[in-house]
mmCIF file with all atom_site columns, C-alpha atoms in Angstrom:
data_model
loop_
_atom_site.group_PDB
_atom_site.id
_atom_site.type_symbol
_atom_site.label_atom_id
_atom_site.label_alt_id
_atom_site.label_comp_id
_atom_site.label_asym_id
_atom_site.label_entity_id
_atom_site.label_seq_id
_atom_site.pdbx_PDB_ins_code
_atom_site.Cartn_x
_atom_site.Cartn_y
_atom_site.Cartn_z
_atom_site.occupancy
_atom_site.B_iso_or_equiv
_atom_site.pdbx_formal_charge
_atom_site.auth_seq_id
_atom_site.auth_comp_id
_atom_site.auth_asym_id
_atom_site.auth_atom_id
_atom_site.pdbx_PDB_model_num
ATOM 1   C CA . ILE G 1 1   ? 3.035   13.654  -14.335 1.00 0.00 ? 80  ILE G CA 1
ATOM 2   C CA . ASN G 1 2   ? 3.321   12.707  -10.711 1.00 0.00 ? 81  ASN G CA 1
ATOM 3   C CA . LYS G 1 3   ? 6.713   14.502  -10.164 1.00 0.00 ? 82  LYS G CA 1
ATOM 4   C CA . TRP G 1 4   ? 5.692   17.729  -11.940 1.00 0.00 ? 83  TRP G CA 1
ATOM 5   C CA . LEU G 1 5   ? 1.929   17.925  -11.416 1.00 0.00 ? 84  LEU G CA 1
ATOM 6   C CA . ILE G 1 6   ? 0.244   15.618  -8.907  1.00 0.00 ? 85  ILE G CA 1
ATOM 7   C CA . ILE G 1 7   ? 2.755   15.615  -6.137  1.00 0.00 ? 86  ILE G CA 1
ATOM 8   C CA . PRO G 1 8   ? 3.439   19.385  -6.092  1.00 0.00 ? 87  PRO G CA 1
ATOM 9   C CA . ILE G 1 9   ? -0.344  20.258  -6.070  1.00 0.00 ? 88  ILE G CA 1
ATOM 10  C CA . PHE G 1 10  ? -1.156  17.441  -3.501  1.00 0.00 ? 89  PHE G CA 1
ATOM 11  C CA . TYR G 1 11  ? 1.507   18.536  -0.924  1.00 0.00 ? 90  TYR G CA 1
ATOM 12  C CA . GLY G 1 12  ? 0.846   22.156  -1.541  1.00 0.00 ? 91  GLY G CA 1
ATOM 13  C CA . LEU G 1 13  ? -2.798  21.639  -0.716  1.00 0.00 ? 92  LEU G CA 1
ATOM 14  C CA . ALA G 1 14  ? -1.885  19.472  2.265   1.00 0.00 ? 93  ALA G CA 1
ATOM 15  C CA . LYS G 1 15  ? -0.032  22.297  3.821   1.00 0.00 ? 94  LYS G CA 1
ATOM 16  C CA . VAL G 1 16  ? -3.215  24.424  3.849   1.00 0.00 ? 95  VAL G CA 1
ATOM 17  C CA . PHE G 1 17  ? -5.962  21.808  4.658   1.00 0.00 ? 96  PHE G CA 1
ATOM 18  C CA . SER G 1 18  ? -5.521  19.211  7.314   1.00 0.00 ? 97  SER G CA 1
ATOM 19  C CA . SER G 1 19  ? -8.217  16.835  5.784   1.00 0.00 ? 98  SER G CA 1
ATOM 20  C CA . TYR G 1 20  ? -6.797  14.654  2.956   1.00 0.00 ? 99  TYR G CA 1
ATOM 21  C CA . GLY G 1 21  ? -10.345 14.181  1.706   1.00 0.00 ? 100 GLY G CA 1
ATOM 22  C CA . ILE G 1 22  ? -10.481 17.938  1.038   1.00 0.00 ? 101 ILE G CA 1
ATOM 23  C CA . VAL G 1 23  ? -7.104  17.864  -0.405  1.00 0.00 ? 102 VAL G CA 1
ATOM 24  C CA . ILE G 1 24  ? -8.148  15.088  -2.932  1.00 0.00 ? 103 ILE G CA 1
ATOM 25  C CA . LEU G 1 25  ? -11.351 17.000  -3.678  1.00 0.00 ? 104 LEU G CA 1
ATOM 26  C CA . LEU G 1 26  ? -9.467  20.274  -4.573  1.00 0.00 ? 105 LEU G CA 1
ATOM 27  C CA . LEU G 1 27  ? -6.815  18.266  -6.451  1.00 0.00 ? 106 LEU G CA 1
ATOM 28  C CA . THR G 1 28  ? -9.538  16.844  -8.572  1.00 0.00 ? 107 THR G CA 1
ATOM 29  C CA . ILE G 1 29  ? -11.018 20.281  -9.345  1.00 0.00 ? 108 ILE G CA 1
ATOM 30  C CA . ILE G 1 30  ? -7.590  21.751  -10.286 1.00 0.00 ? 109 ILE G CA 1
ATOM 31  C CA . ILE G 1 31  ? -6.816  18.906  -12.732 1.00 0.00 ? 110 ILE G CA 1
ATOM 32  C CA . ARG G 1 32  ? -10.145 19.212  -14.320 1.00 0.00 ? 111 ARG G CA 1
ATOM 33  C CA . LEU G 1 33  ? -9.698  22.885  -14.650 1.00 0.00 ? 112 LEU G CA 1
ATOM 34  C CA . LEU G 1 34  ? -6.367  22.320  -16.346 1.00 0.00 ? 113 LEU G CA 1
ATOM 35  C CA . MET G 1 35  ? -8.026  19.987  -18.770 1.00 0.00 ? 114 MET G CA 1
ATOM 36  C CA . SER G 1 36  ? -11.090 22.088  -19.195 1.00 0.00 ? 115 SER G CA 1
ATOM 37  C CA . PRO G 1 37  ? -10.107 23.678  -22.575 1.00 0.00 ? 116 PRO G CA 1
ATOM 38  C CA . PHE G 1 38  ? -9.840  20.236  -24.272 1.00 0.00 ? 117 PHE G CA 1
ATOM 39  C CA . THR G 1 39  ? -12.933 18.856  -22.711 1.00 0.00 ? 118 THR G CA 1
ATOM 40  C CA . TYR G 1 40  ? -15.176 21.942  -23.466 1.00 0.00 ? 119 TYR G CA 1
ATOM 41  C CA . LYS G 1 41  ? -14.472 21.563  -27.169 1.00 0.00 ? 120 LYS G CA 1
ATOM 42  C CA . SER G 1 42  ? -15.410 17.898  -26.995 1.00 0.00 ? 121 SER G CA 1
ATOM 43  C CA . TYR G 1 43  ? -18.801 18.724  -25.354 1.00 0.00 ? 122 TYR G CA 1
ATOM 44  C CA . VAL G 1 44  ? -19.443 21.366  -27.991 1.00 0.00 ? 123 VAL G CA 1
ATOM 45  C CA . SER G 1 45  ? -18.638 18.946  -30.769 1.00 0.00 ? 124 SER G CA 1
ATOM 46  C CA . SER G 1 46  ? -20.966 16.418  -29.302 1.00 0.00 ? 125 SER G CA 1
ATOM 47  C CA . ALA G 1 47  ? -23.766 18.882  -29.027 1.00 0.00 ? 126 ALA G CA 1
ATOM 48  C CA . LYS G 1 48  ? -23.266 19.901  -32.720 1.00 0.00 ? 127 LYS G CA 1
ATOM 49  C CA . MET G 1 49  ? -23.364 16.187  -33.798 1.00 0.00 ? 128 MET G CA 1
ATOM 50  C CA . LYS G 1 50  ? -26.540 15.811  -31.788 1.00 0.00 ? 129 LYS G CA 1
ATOM 51  C CA . ALA G 1 51  ? -28.167 18.828  -33.460 1.00 0.00 ? 130 ALA G CA 1
ATOM 52  C CA . LEU G 1 52  ? -27.207 17.376  -36.889 1.00 0.00 ? 131 LEU G CA 1
ATOM 53  C CA . LYS G 1 53  ? -29.134 14.186  -36.347 1.00 0.00 ? 132 LYS G CA 1
ATOM 54  C CA . PRO G 1 54  ? -32.397 15.181  -38.244 1.00 0.00 ? 133 PRO G CA 1
ATOM 55  C CA . GLU G 1 55  ? -30.236 16.064  -41.264 1.00 0.00 ? 134 GLU G CA 1
ATOM 56  C CA . LEU G 1 56  ? -28.300 12.804  -40.950 1.00 0.00 ? 135 LEU G CA 1
ATOM 57  C CA . ASP G 1 57  ? -31.479 10.794  -40.888 1.00 0.00 ? 136 ASP G CA 1
ATOM 58  C CA . GLU G 1 58  ? -32.549 12.627  -44.028 1.00 0.00 ? 137 GLU G CA 1
ATOM 59  C CA . LEU G 1 59  ? -29.282 11.700  -45.662 1.00 0.00 ? 138 LEU G CA 1
ATOM 60  C CA . LYS G 1 60  ? -29.583 8.189   -44.706 1.00 0.00 ? 139 LYS G CA 1
ATOM 61  C CA . ALA G 1 61  ? -33.138 7.890   -46.143 1.00 0.00 ? 140 ALA G CA 1
ATOM 62  C CA . LYS G 1 62  ? -31.980 9.627   -49.289 1.00 0.00 ? 141 LYS G CA 1
ATOM 63  C CA . MET G 1 63  ? -28.952 7.368   -49.873 1.00 0.00 ? 142 MET G CA 1
ATOM 64  C CA . GLY G 1 64  ? -30.468 4.117   -48.857 1.00 0.00 ? 143 GLY G CA 1
ATOM 65  C CA . ASP G 1 65  ? -27.854 1.367   -48.890 1.00 0.00 ? 144 ASP G CA 1
ATOM 66  C CA . ASP G 1 66  ? -25.164 3.488   -50.472 1.00 0.00 ? 145 ASP G CA 1
ATOM 67  C CA . GLN G 1 67  ? -22.969 3.693   -47.445 1.00 0.00 ? 146 GLN G CA 1
ATOM 68  C CA . GLN G 1 68  ? -20.122 5.157   -49.315 1.00 0.00 ? 147 GLN G CA 1
ATOM 69  C CA . ALA G 1 69  ? -22.165 8.094   -50.547 1.00 0.00 ? 148 ALA G CA 1
ATOM 70  C CA . TYR G 1 70  ? -23.696 8.638   -47.204 1.00 0.00 ? 149 TYR G CA 1
ATOM 71  C CA . GLY G 1 71  ? -20.187 8.727   -45.707 1.00 0.00 ? 150 GLY G CA 1
ATOM 72  C CA . VAL G 1 72  ? -19.094 11.434  -48.206 1.00 0.00 ? 151 VAL G CA 1
ATOM 73  C CA . GLU G 1 73  ? -22.172 13.544  -47.493 1.00 0.00 ? 152 GLU G CA 1
ATOM 74  C CA . GLN G 1 74  ? -21.916 12.976  -43.717 1.00 0.00 ? 153 GLN G CA 1
ATOM 75  C CA . MET G 1 75  ? -18.354 14.279  -43.685 1.00 0.00 ? 154 MET G CA 1
ATOM 76  C CA . LYS G 1 76  ? -19.388 17.216  -45.890 1.00 0.00 ? 155 LYS G CA 1
ATOM 77  C CA . LEU G 1 77  ? -22.153 18.173  -43.449 1.00 0.00 ? 156 LEU G CA 1
ATOM 78  C CA . TYR G 1 78  ? -19.633 17.802  -40.458 1.00 0.00 ? 157 TYR G CA 1
ATOM 79  C CA . ARG G 1 79  ? -17.202 20.252  -42.142 1.00 0.00 ? 158 ARG G CA 1
ATOM 80  C CA . GLN G 1 80  ? -19.904 22.798  -42.910 1.00 0.00 ? 159 GLN G CA 1
ATOM 81  C CA . ALA G 1 81  ? -21.102 22.744  -39.224 1.00 0.00 ? 160 ALA G CA 1
ATOM 82  C CA . GLY G 1 82  ? -17.502 22.719  -37.945 1.00 0.00 ? 161 GLY G CA 1
ATOM 83  C CA . VAL G 1 83  ? -17.843 19.251  -36.256 1.00 0.00 ? 162 VAL G CA 1
ATOM 84  C CA . ASN G 1 84  ? -14.914 16.976  -35.687 1.00 0.00 ? 163 ASN G CA 1
ATOM 85  C CA . PRO G 1 85  ? -16.228 13.335  -35.255 1.00 0.00 ? 164 PRO G CA 1
ATOM 86  C CA . LEU G 1 86  ? -12.967 12.614  -33.382 1.00 0.00 ? 165 LEU G CA 1
ATOM 87  C CA . GLY G 1 87  ? -13.293 15.591  -31.073 1.00 0.00 ? 166 GLY G CA 1
ATOM 88  C CA . GLY G 1 88  ? -14.153 13.408  -28.058 1.00 0.00 ? 167 GLY G CA 1
ATOM 89  C CA . CYS G 1 89  ? -10.940 11.258  -28.453 1.00 0.00 ? 168 CYS G CA 1
ATOM 90  C CA . LEU G 1 90  ? -8.382  13.913  -27.473 1.00 0.00 ? 169 LEU G CA 1
ATOM 91  C CA . PRO G 1 91  ? -9.719  14.411  -23.972 1.00 0.00 ? 170 PRO G CA 1
ATOM 92  C CA . ALA G 1 92  ? -10.022 10.722  -23.420 1.00 0.00 ? 171 ALA G CA 1
ATOM 93  C CA . LEU G 1 93  ? -6.308  10.250  -24.547 1.00 0.00 ? 172 LEU G CA 1
ATOM 94  C CA . LEU G 1 94  ? -5.240  13.200  -22.322 1.00 0.00 ? 173 LEU G CA 1
ATOM 95  C CA . GLN G 1 95  ? -6.864  11.565  -19.325 1.00 0.00 ? 174 GLN G CA 1
ATOM 96  C CA . LEU G 1 96  ? -5.033  8.212   -19.739 1.00 0.00 ? 175 LEU G CA 1
ATOM 97  C CA . PRO G 1 97  ? -1.636  9.457   -18.510 1.00 0.00 ? 176 PRO G CA 1
ATOM 98  C CA . VAL G 1 98  ? -3.262  11.157  -15.562 1.00 0.00 ? 177 VAL G CA 1
ATOM 99  C CA . PHE G 1 99  ? -5.353  8.022   -14.831 1.00 0.00 ? 178 PHE G CA 1
ATOM 100 C CA . PHE G 1 100 ? -2.206  5.845   -14.627 1.00 0.00 ? 179 PHE G CA 1
ATOM 101 C CA . ALA G 1 101 ? -0.193  8.549   -12.568 1.00 0.00 ? 180 ALA G CA 1
ATOM 102 C CA . LEU G 1 102 ? -2.985  8.657   -9.964  1.00 0.00 ? 181 LEU G CA 1
ATOM 103 C CA . LEU G 1 103 ? -3.150  4.770   -9.978  1.00 0.00 ? 182 LEU G CA 1
ATOM 104 C CA . SER G 1 104 ? 0.391   4.811   -9.082  1.00 0.00 ? 183 SER G CA 1
ATOM 105 C CA . PHE G 1 105 ? 0.385   7.755   -6.615  1.00 0.00 ? 184 PHE G CA 1
ATOM 106 C CA . PHE G 1 106 ? -2.577  7.105   -4.343  1.00 0.00 ? 185 PHE G CA 1
ATOM 107 C CA . PRO G 1 107 ? -1.744  3.554   -3.225  1.00 0.00 ? 186 PRO G CA 1
ATOM 108 C CA . HIS G 1 108 ? 1.802   4.572   -2.295  1.00 0.00 ? 187 HIS G CA 1
ATOM 109 C CA . ALA G 1 109 ? 1.103   7.968   -0.548  1.00 0.00 ? 188 ALA G CA 1
ATOM 110 C CA . ILE G 1 110 ? 2.087   7.232   3.062   1.00 0.00 ? 189 ILE G CA 1
ATOM 111 C CA . GLU G 1 111 ? 0.250   10.337  4.300   1.00 0.00 ? 190 GLU G CA 1
ATOM 112 C CA . LEU G 1 112 ? -3.087  8.690   3.472   1.00 0.00 ? 191 LEU G CA 1
ATOM 113 C CA . ARG G 1 113 ? -2.638  5.868   5.723   1.00 0.00 ? 192 ARG G CA 1
ATOM 114 C CA . GLN G 1 114 ? -5.049  5.886   8.701   1.00 0.00 ? 193 GLN G CA 1
ATOM 115 C CA . SER G 1 115 ? -6.439  9.154   7.259   1.00 0.00 ? 194 SER G CA 1
ATOM 116 C CA . LYS G 1 116 ? -10.281 9.287   7.722   1.00 0.00 ? 195 LYS G CA 1
ATOM 117 C CA . PHE G 1 117 ? -12.816 11.007  5.483   1.00 0.00 ? 196 PHE G CA 1
ATOM 118 C CA . LEU G 1 118 ? -16.555 10.605  5.565   1.00 0.00 ? 197 LEU G CA 1
ATOM 119 C CA . TRP G 1 119 ? -17.339 6.887   6.045   1.00 0.00 ? 198 TRP G CA 1
ATOM 120 C CA . ALA G 1 120 ? -13.832 5.794   4.906   1.00 0.00 ? 199 ALA G CA 1
ATOM 121 C CA . LYS G 1 121 ? -11.668 4.854   7.888   1.00 0.00 ? 200 LYS G CA 1
ATOM 122 C CA . ASP G 1 122 ? -8.438  4.638   5.848   1.00 0.00 ? 201 ASP G CA 1
ATOM 123 C CA . LEU G 1 123 ? -7.959  6.530   2.491   1.00 0.00 ? 202 LEU G CA 1
ATOM 124 C CA . SER G 1 124 ? -5.002  4.301   1.585   1.00 0.00 ? 203 SER G CA 1
ATOM 125 C CA . THR G 1 125 ? -7.339  1.225   1.366   1.00 0.00 ? 204 THR G CA 1
ATOM 126 C CA . TYR G 1 126 ? -10.847 0.545   0.138   1.00 0.00 ? 205 TYR G CA 1
ATOM 127 C CA . ASP G 1 127 ? -13.808 2.051   2.063   1.00 0.00 ? 206 ASP G CA 1
ATOM 128 C CA . SER G 1 128 ? -15.820 -0.909  3.050   1.00 0.00 ? 207 SER G CA 1
ATOM 129 C CA . ILE G 1 129 ? -19.358 -0.238  4.186   1.00 0.00 ? 208 ILE G CA 1
ATOM 130 C CA . LEU G 1 130 ? -20.460 -3.878  4.259   1.00 0.00 ? 209 LEU G CA 1
ATOM 131 C CA . ASN G 1 131 ? -18.328 -7.042  4.794   1.00 0.00 ? 210 ASN G CA 1
ATOM 132 C CA . LEU G 1 132 ? -19.752 -9.995  2.965   1.00 0.00 ? 211 LEU G CA 1
ATOM 133 C CA . PRO G 1 133 ? -19.734 -13.466 4.536   1.00 0.00 ? 212 PRO G CA 1
ATOM 134 C CA . PHE G 1 134 ? -18.815 -14.747 1.132   1.00 0.00 ? 213 PHE G CA 1
ATOM 135 C CA . THR G 1 135 ? -16.569 -13.820 -1.761  1.00 0.00 ? 214 THR G CA 1
ATOM 136 C CA . ILE G 1 136 ? -18.014 -12.789 -5.221  1.00 0.00 ? 215 ILE G CA 1
ATOM 137 C CA . PRO G 1 137 ? -15.856 -13.680 -8.030  1.00 0.00 ? 216 PRO G CA 1
ATOM 138 C CA . PHE G 1 138 ? -14.200 -10.665 -9.705  1.00 0.00 ? 217 PHE G CA 1
ATOM 139 C CA . TYR G 1 139 ? -15.884 -8.406  -7.079  1.00 0.00 ? 218 TYR G CA 1
ATOM 140 C CA . GLY G 1 140 ? -14.661 -9.357  -3.670  1.00 0.00 ? 219 GLY G CA 1
ATOM 141 C CA . ASP G 1 141 ? -15.974 -9.844  -0.118  1.00 0.00 ? 220 ASP G CA 1
ATOM 142 C CA . HIS G 1 142 ? -16.932 -6.238  0.714   1.00 0.00 ? 221 HIS G CA 1
ATOM 143 C CA . VAL G 1 143 ? -18.787 -3.257  -0.701  1.00 0.00 ? 222 VAL G CA 1
ATOM 144 C CA . SER G 1 144 ? -16.990 -0.094  -1.389  1.00 0.00 ? 223 SER G CA 1
ATOM 145 C CA . LEU G 1 145 ? -19.349 2.870   -1.446  1.00 0.00 ? 224 LEU G CA 1
ATOM 146 C CA . PHE G 1 146 ? -16.978 5.178   -3.312  1.00 0.00 ? 225 PHE G CA 1
ATOM 147 C CA . THR G 1 147 ? -16.678 2.523   -6.001  1.00 0.00 ? 226 THR G CA 1
ATOM 148 C CA . ILE G 1 148 ? -20.489 2.290   -6.391  1.00 0.00 ? 227 ILE G CA 1
ATOM 149 C CA . LEU G 1 149 ? -20.835 6.082   -6.568  1.00 0.00 ? 228 LEU G CA 1
ATOM 150 C CA . PHE G 1 150 ? -18.121 6.152   -9.217  1.00 0.00 ? 229 PHE G CA 1
ATOM 151 C CA . VAL G 1 151 ? -19.788 3.335   -11.179 1.00 0.00 ? 230 VAL G CA 1
ATOM 152 C CA . ILE G 1 152 ? -23.275 5.027   -11.057 1.00 0.00 ? 231 ILE G CA 1
ATOM 153 C CA . THR G 1 153 ? -21.835 8.357   -12.229 1.00 0.00 ? 232 THR G CA 1
ATOM 154 C CA . SER G 1 154 ? -20.024 6.316   -14.973 1.00 0.00 ? 233 SER G CA 1
ATOM 155 C CA . ILE G 1 155 ? -23.334 4.824   -16.051 1.00 0.00 ? 234 ILE G CA 1
ATOM 156 C CA . LEU G 1 156 ? -24.989 8.217   -16.102 1.00 0.00 ? 235 LEU G CA 1
ATOM 157 C CA . MET G 1 157 ? -22.081 9.525   -18.390 1.00 0.00 ? 236 MET G CA 1
ATOM 158 C CA . ALA G 1 158 ? -22.667 6.485   -20.598 1.00 0.00 ? 237 ALA G CA 1
ATOM 159 C CA . LEU G 1 159 ? -26.434 7.305   -20.956 1.00 0.00 ? 238 LEU G CA 1
ATOM 160 C CA . TYR G 1 160 ? -25.565 10.949  -21.612 1.00 0.00 ? 239 TYR G CA 1
ATOM 161 C CA . THR G 1 161 ? -23.079 9.945   -24.348 1.00 0.00 ? 240 THR G CA 1
ATOM 162 C CA . MET G 1 162 ? -25.614 7.603   -26.001 1.00 0.00 ? 241 MET G CA 1
ATOM 163 C CA . ASN G 1 163 ? -28.244 10.468  -25.889 1.00 0.00 ? 242 ASN G CA 1
ATOM 164 C CA . MET G 1 164 ? -25.587 12.846  -27.575 1.00 0.00 ? 243 MET G CA 1
ATOM 165 C CA . THR G 1 165 ? -24.695 10.309  -30.292 1.00 0.00 ? 244 THR G CA 1
ATOM 166 C CA . ALA G 1 166 ? -26.047 11.147  -33.643 1.00 0.00 ? 245 ALA G CA 1
ATOM 167 C CA . ASP G 1 167 ? -26.075 7.636   -35.018 1.00 0.00 ? 246 ASP G CA 1
ATOM 168 C CA . GLN G 1 168 ? -27.573 5.044   -32.467 1.00 0.00 ? 247 GLN G CA 1
ATOM 169 C CA . SER G 1 169 ? -28.297 2.391   -35.079 1.00 0.00 ? 248 SER G CA 1
ATOM 170 C CA . ASN G 1 170 ? -25.235 0.294   -34.337 1.00 0.00 ? 249 ASN G CA 1
ATOM 171 C CA . PRO G 1 171 ? -26.291 -2.388  -31.778 1.00 0.00 ? 250 PRO G CA 1
ATOM 172 C CA . VAL G 1 172 ? -22.688 -2.903  -30.585 1.00 0.00 ? 251 VAL G CA 1
ATOM 173 C CA . MET G 1 173 ? -22.253 0.882   -29.838 1.00 0.00 ? 252 MET G CA 1
ATOM 174 C CA . LYS G 1 174 ? -25.557 0.776   -27.973 1.00 0.00 ? 253 LYS G CA 1
ATOM 175 C CA . TYR G 1 175 ? -24.268 -1.344  -25.201 1.00 0.00 ? 254 TYR G CA 1
ATOM 176 C CA . MET G 1 176 ? -20.571 -0.505  -25.305 1.00 0.00 ? 255 MET G CA 1
ATOM 177 C CA . PRO G 1 177 ? -20.578 2.300   -22.984 1.00 0.00 ? 256 PRO G CA 1
ATOM 178 C CA . PHE G 1 178 ? -21.999 0.088   -20.150 1.00 0.00 ? 257 PHE G CA 1
ATOM 179 C CA . ILE G 1 179 ? -19.206 -2.438  -20.334 1.00 0.00 ? 258 ILE G CA 1
ATOM 180 C CA . MET G 1 180 ? -16.507 -0.233  -18.789 1.00 0.00 ? 259 MET G CA 1
ATOM 181 C CA . PRO G 1 181 ? -18.509 0.706   -15.723 1.00 0.00 ? 260 PRO G CA 1
ATOM 182 C CA . ILE G 1 182 ? -19.488 -2.857  -15.057 1.00 0.00 ? 261 ILE G CA 1
ATOM 183 C CA . MET G 1 183 ? -15.668 -3.732  -15.212 1.00 0.00 ? 262 MET G CA 1
ATOM 184 C CA . PHE G 1 184 ? -14.914 -0.758  -12.927 1.00 0.00 ? 263 PHE G CA 1
ATOM 185 C CA . LEU G 1 185 ? -17.152 -2.373  -10.341 1.00 0.00 ? 264 LEU G CA 1
ATOM 186 C CA . GLY G 1 186 ? -14.810 -5.295  -9.779  1.00 0.00 ? 265 GLY G CA 1
ATOM 187 C CA . ILE G 1 187 ? -11.582 -3.479  -10.470 1.00 0.00 ? 266 ILE G CA 1
ATOM 188 C CA . PHE G 1 188 ? -12.070 -0.451  -8.291  1.00 0.00 ? 267 PHE G CA 1
ATOM 189 C CA . ASN G 1 189 ? -13.716 -2.284  -5.391  1.00 0.00 ? 268 ASN G CA 1
ATOM 190 C CA . LYS G 1 190 ? -10.318 -3.404  -4.178  1.00 0.00 ? 269 LYS G CA 1
ATOM 191 C CA . LEU G 1 191 ? -8.476  -0.113  -4.830  1.00 0.00 ? 270 LEU G CA 1
ATOM 192 C CA . PRO G 1 192 ? -7.858  2.694   -2.239  1.00 0.00 ? 271 PRO G CA 1
ATOM 193 C CA . ALA G 1 193 ? -10.789 4.930   -1.267  1.00 0.00 ? 272 ALA G CA 1
ATOM 194 C CA . SER G 1 194 ? -8.598  7.967   -2.178  1.00 0.00 ? 273 SER G CA 1
ATOM 195 C CA . LEU G 1 195 ? -8.498  6.861   -5.870  1.00 0.00 ? 274 LEU G CA 1
ATOM 196 C CA . THR G 1 196 ? -12.271 5.946   -6.070  1.00 0.00 ? 275 THR G CA 1
ATOM 197 C CA . PHE G 1 197 ? -13.194 9.080   -4.338  1.00 0.00 ? 276 PHE G CA 1
ATOM 198 C CA . TYR G 1 198 ? -11.085 11.113  -6.899  1.00 0.00 ? 277 TYR G CA 1
ATOM 199 C CA . TYR G 1 199 ? -12.889 9.463   -9.830  1.00 0.00 ? 278 TYR G CA 1
ATOM 200 C CA . PHE G 1 200 ? -16.316 9.743   -8.282  1.00 0.00 ? 279 PHE G CA 1
ATOM 201 C CA . VAL G 1 201 ? -15.703 13.509  -7.900  1.00 0.00 ? 280 VAL G CA 1
ATOM 202 C CA . SER G 1 202 ? -14.155 13.719  -11.494 1.00 0.00 ? 281 SER G CA 1
ATOM 203 C CA . ASN G 1 203 ? -17.207 11.972  -12.945 1.00 0.00 ? 282 ASN G CA 1
ATOM 204 C CA . ALA G 1 204 ? -19.591 14.275  -10.986 1.00 0.00 ? 283 ALA G CA 1
ATOM 205 C CA . ILE G 1 205 ? -17.731 17.277  -12.477 1.00 0.00 ? 284 ILE G CA 1
ATOM 206 C CA . THR G 1 206 ? -18.017 15.739  -15.872 1.00 0.00 ? 285 THR G CA 1
ATOM 207 C CA . LEU G 1 207 ? -21.715 15.414  -15.647 1.00 0.00 ? 286 LEU G CA 1
ATOM 208 C CA . LEU G 1 208 ? -22.170 18.882  -14.412 1.00 0.00 ? 287 LEU G CA 1
ATOM 209 C CA . LEU G 1 209 ? -20.108 20.318  -17.284 1.00 0.00 ? 288 LEU G CA 1
ATOM 210 C CA . GLN G 1 210 ? -21.913 18.172  -19.775 1.00 0.00 ? 289 GLN G CA 1
ATOM 211 C CA . PHE G 1 211 ? -25.212 19.456  -18.448 1.00 0.00 ? 290 PHE G CA 1
#
């Protein structure tokens, strides 16, 4: 992915724009455009599932504790509405290779060293806006603003996903979407600003598309 997609686009944009922050911004938009046909289907499927919630509630009340019968009728309703319950899995799986490709590319991109963008003094390392006089376990001794923005948009995406979920009765699934953003806060705080900036912009685009 880096060889045939990320690197050609990155260096192609770098020939036109002098700011690597703008290059990363445009790189994010291009990658999201390439993946948009798959993500669009996922959003439509989620919207349909949300619209079916009243009918699913009626089915649950009608079937009572008969989970097997409820499951059969639920899948029948999904088929009639053209809903794929696993429709959101494909975009997530497609993003994993891109995630690992960028995780490998940005920390080793020599061009980003000493490259400034907004408050980040060096895109090849974390963008510290506050150095702490102590070290917080798992988090570190500094505050990365791009990481915080990335986590905030991740939480907003989690809230949106919960709102679009037809069945919110499972207490485990109710809090599951918030676990990853909290983990990201510690993991991404130490990573290059170029990477956290990319994922912040990607999340912002996702929220806009979902809206």
